[in-house]
Coordinates of C-alpha atoms and ligand atoms in Angstrom, one line a residue:
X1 CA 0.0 0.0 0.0
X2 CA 2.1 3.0 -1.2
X3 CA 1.4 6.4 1.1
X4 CA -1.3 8.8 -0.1
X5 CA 0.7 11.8 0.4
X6 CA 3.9 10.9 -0.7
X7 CA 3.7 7.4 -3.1
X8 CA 6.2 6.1 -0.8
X9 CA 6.0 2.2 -1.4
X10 CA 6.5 1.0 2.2
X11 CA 4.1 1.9 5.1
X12 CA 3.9 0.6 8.6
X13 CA 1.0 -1.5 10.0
X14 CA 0.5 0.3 13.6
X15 CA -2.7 -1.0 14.7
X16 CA -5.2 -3.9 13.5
X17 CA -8.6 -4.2 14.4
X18 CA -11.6 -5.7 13.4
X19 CA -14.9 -4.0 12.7
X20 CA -18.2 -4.9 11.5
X21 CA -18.6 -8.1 13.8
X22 CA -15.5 -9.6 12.3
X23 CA -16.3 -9.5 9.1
X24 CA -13.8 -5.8 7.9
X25 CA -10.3 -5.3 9.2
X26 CA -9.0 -2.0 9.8
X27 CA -5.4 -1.2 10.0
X28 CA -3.9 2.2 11.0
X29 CA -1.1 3.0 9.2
X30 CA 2.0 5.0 9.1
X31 CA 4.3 6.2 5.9
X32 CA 7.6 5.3 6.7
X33 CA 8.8 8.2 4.5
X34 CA 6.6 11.2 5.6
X35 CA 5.0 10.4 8.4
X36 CA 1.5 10.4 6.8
X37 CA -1.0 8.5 9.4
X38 CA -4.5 6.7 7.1
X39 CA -6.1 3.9 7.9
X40 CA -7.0 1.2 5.3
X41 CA -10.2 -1.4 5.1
X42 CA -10.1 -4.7 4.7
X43 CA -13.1 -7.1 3.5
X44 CA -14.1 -10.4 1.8
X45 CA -15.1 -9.3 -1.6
X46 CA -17.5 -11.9 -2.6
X47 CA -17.7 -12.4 -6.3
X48 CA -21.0 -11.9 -7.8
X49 CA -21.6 -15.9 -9.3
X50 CA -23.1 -15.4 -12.8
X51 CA -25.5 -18.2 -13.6
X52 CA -26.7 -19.5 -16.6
X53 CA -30.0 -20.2 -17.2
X54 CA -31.7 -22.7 -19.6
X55 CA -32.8 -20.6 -22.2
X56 CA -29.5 -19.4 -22.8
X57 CA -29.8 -15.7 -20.7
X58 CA -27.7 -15.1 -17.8
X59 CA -28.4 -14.3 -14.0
X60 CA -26.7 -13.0 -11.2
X61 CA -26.7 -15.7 -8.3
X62 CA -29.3 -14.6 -5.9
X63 CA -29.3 -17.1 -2.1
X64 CA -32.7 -15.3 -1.6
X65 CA -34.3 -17.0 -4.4
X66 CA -33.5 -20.3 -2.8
X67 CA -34.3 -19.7 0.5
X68 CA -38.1 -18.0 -0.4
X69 CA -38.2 -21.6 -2.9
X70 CA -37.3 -23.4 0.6
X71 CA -39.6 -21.8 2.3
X72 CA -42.5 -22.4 0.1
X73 CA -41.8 -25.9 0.0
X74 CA -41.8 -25.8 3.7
X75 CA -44.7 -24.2 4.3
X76 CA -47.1 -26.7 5.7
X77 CA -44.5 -28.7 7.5
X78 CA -43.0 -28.9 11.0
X79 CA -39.5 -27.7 10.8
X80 CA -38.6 -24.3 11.9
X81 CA -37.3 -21.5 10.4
X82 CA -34.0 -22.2 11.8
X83 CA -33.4 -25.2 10.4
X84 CA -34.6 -24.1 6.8
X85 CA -31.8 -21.2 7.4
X86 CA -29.1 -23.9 7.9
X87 CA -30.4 -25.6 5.2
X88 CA -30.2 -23.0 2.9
X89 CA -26.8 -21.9 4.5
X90 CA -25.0 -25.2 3.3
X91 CA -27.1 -25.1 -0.1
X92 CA -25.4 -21.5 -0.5
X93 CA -22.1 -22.8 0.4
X94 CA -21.8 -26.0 -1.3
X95 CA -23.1 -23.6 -4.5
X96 CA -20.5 -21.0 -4.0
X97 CA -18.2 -24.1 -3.8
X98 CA -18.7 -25.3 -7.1
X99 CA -15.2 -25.3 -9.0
X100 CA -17.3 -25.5 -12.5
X101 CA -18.2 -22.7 -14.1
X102 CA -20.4 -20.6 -15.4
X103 CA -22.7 -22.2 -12.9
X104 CA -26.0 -23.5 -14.8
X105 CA -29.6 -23.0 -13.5
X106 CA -29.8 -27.0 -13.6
X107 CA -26.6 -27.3 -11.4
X108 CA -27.8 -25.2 -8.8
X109 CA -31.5 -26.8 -9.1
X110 CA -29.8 -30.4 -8.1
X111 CA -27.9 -29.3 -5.5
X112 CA -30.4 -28.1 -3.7
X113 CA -32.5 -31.4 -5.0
X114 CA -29.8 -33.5 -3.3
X115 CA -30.0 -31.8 -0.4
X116 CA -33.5 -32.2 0.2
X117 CA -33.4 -35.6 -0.8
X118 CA -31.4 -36.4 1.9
X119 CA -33.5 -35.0 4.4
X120 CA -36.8 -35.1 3.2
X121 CA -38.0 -36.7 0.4
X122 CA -41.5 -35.5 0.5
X123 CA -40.2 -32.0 0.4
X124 CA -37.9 -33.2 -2.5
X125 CA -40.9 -34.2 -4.4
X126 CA -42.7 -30.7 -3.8
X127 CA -39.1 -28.8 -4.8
X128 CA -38.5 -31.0 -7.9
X129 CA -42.0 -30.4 -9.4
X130 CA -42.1 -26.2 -9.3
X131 CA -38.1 -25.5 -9.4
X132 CA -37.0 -28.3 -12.0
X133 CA -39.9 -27.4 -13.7
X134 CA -41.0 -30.9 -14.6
X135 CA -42.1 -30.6 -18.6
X136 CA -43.3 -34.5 -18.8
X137 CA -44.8 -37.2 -16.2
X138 CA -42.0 -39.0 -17.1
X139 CA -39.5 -36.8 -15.3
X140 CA -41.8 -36.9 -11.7
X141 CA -41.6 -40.7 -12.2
X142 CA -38.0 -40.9 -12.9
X143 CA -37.8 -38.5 -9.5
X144 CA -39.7 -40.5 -7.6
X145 CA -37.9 -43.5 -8.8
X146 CA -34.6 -42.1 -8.0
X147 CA -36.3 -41.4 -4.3
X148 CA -37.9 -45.2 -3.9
X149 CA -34.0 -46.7 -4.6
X150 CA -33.2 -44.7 -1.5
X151 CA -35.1 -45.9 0.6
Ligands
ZN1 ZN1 4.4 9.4 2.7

């Protein structure tokens, strides 16, 4: 970080602390050359995920989309709004995670598929039909199939 004032290259760190529960670090600093005291921020610059959807347009990655879908498909059942937040948590994460990209639509619809799958395959069957957007009977059956071999 080269000084403001003088473009000096090197500056000294002389204090460190963390704002913003954590989540920005703030370091005082001091221009070895002039004396020029600034401070500088620090903070995770999340990459906005492009995702591409299936007819061909593109979409910036929006967690909020999945957790209103989770919701919905949670709506007459028992579990609690904090479990549906960890759910969609590890959905966000394991989608973030994904080394391939652009991300597709479809990708993003199976993860989430496989996650419910795993924990409740009646809400699986309510996800599949409105997000994959089932076009035939055919690909409910294969779904519940793939479901029935489970268990
Ligand atoms: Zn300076």
């Amino acid at each position: 970080m080269r000084c403001p004032e003088c473009r000096h290259p090197h500056t000294k760190v002389t204090a460190t602390r963390l704002q913003d529960e954590g989540t920005v670090v703030r370091r005082r600093r001091r221009c070895l050359h002039c004396g020029y005291r600034f401070s500088t921020l620090e903070n995770c610059c999340v990459a906005d995920l492009v995702v591409l959807k299936r007819d061909g347009s593109r979409e910036t990655f929006e967690p909020q989309k999945i957790l209103s879908a989770l919701k919905k498909t949670f709506k007459k059942d028992v579990r609690s709004d904090e479990s549906i937040r960890q759910l969609h948590q590890r959905i966000v994460q394991t989608i973030r995670g994904q080394e391939k990209r652009p991300l597709t639509s479809q990708m993003i619809g199976d993860i989430v598929l496989e996650e419910l799958r795993r924990i409740d395959p009646m809400a699986y069957i309510r996800f599949a039909s409105v997000y994959k957007n089932f076009q035939t009977p055919h690909d409910f059956a294969s779904a519940a199939q793939a479901i029935s071999e489970e268990s």
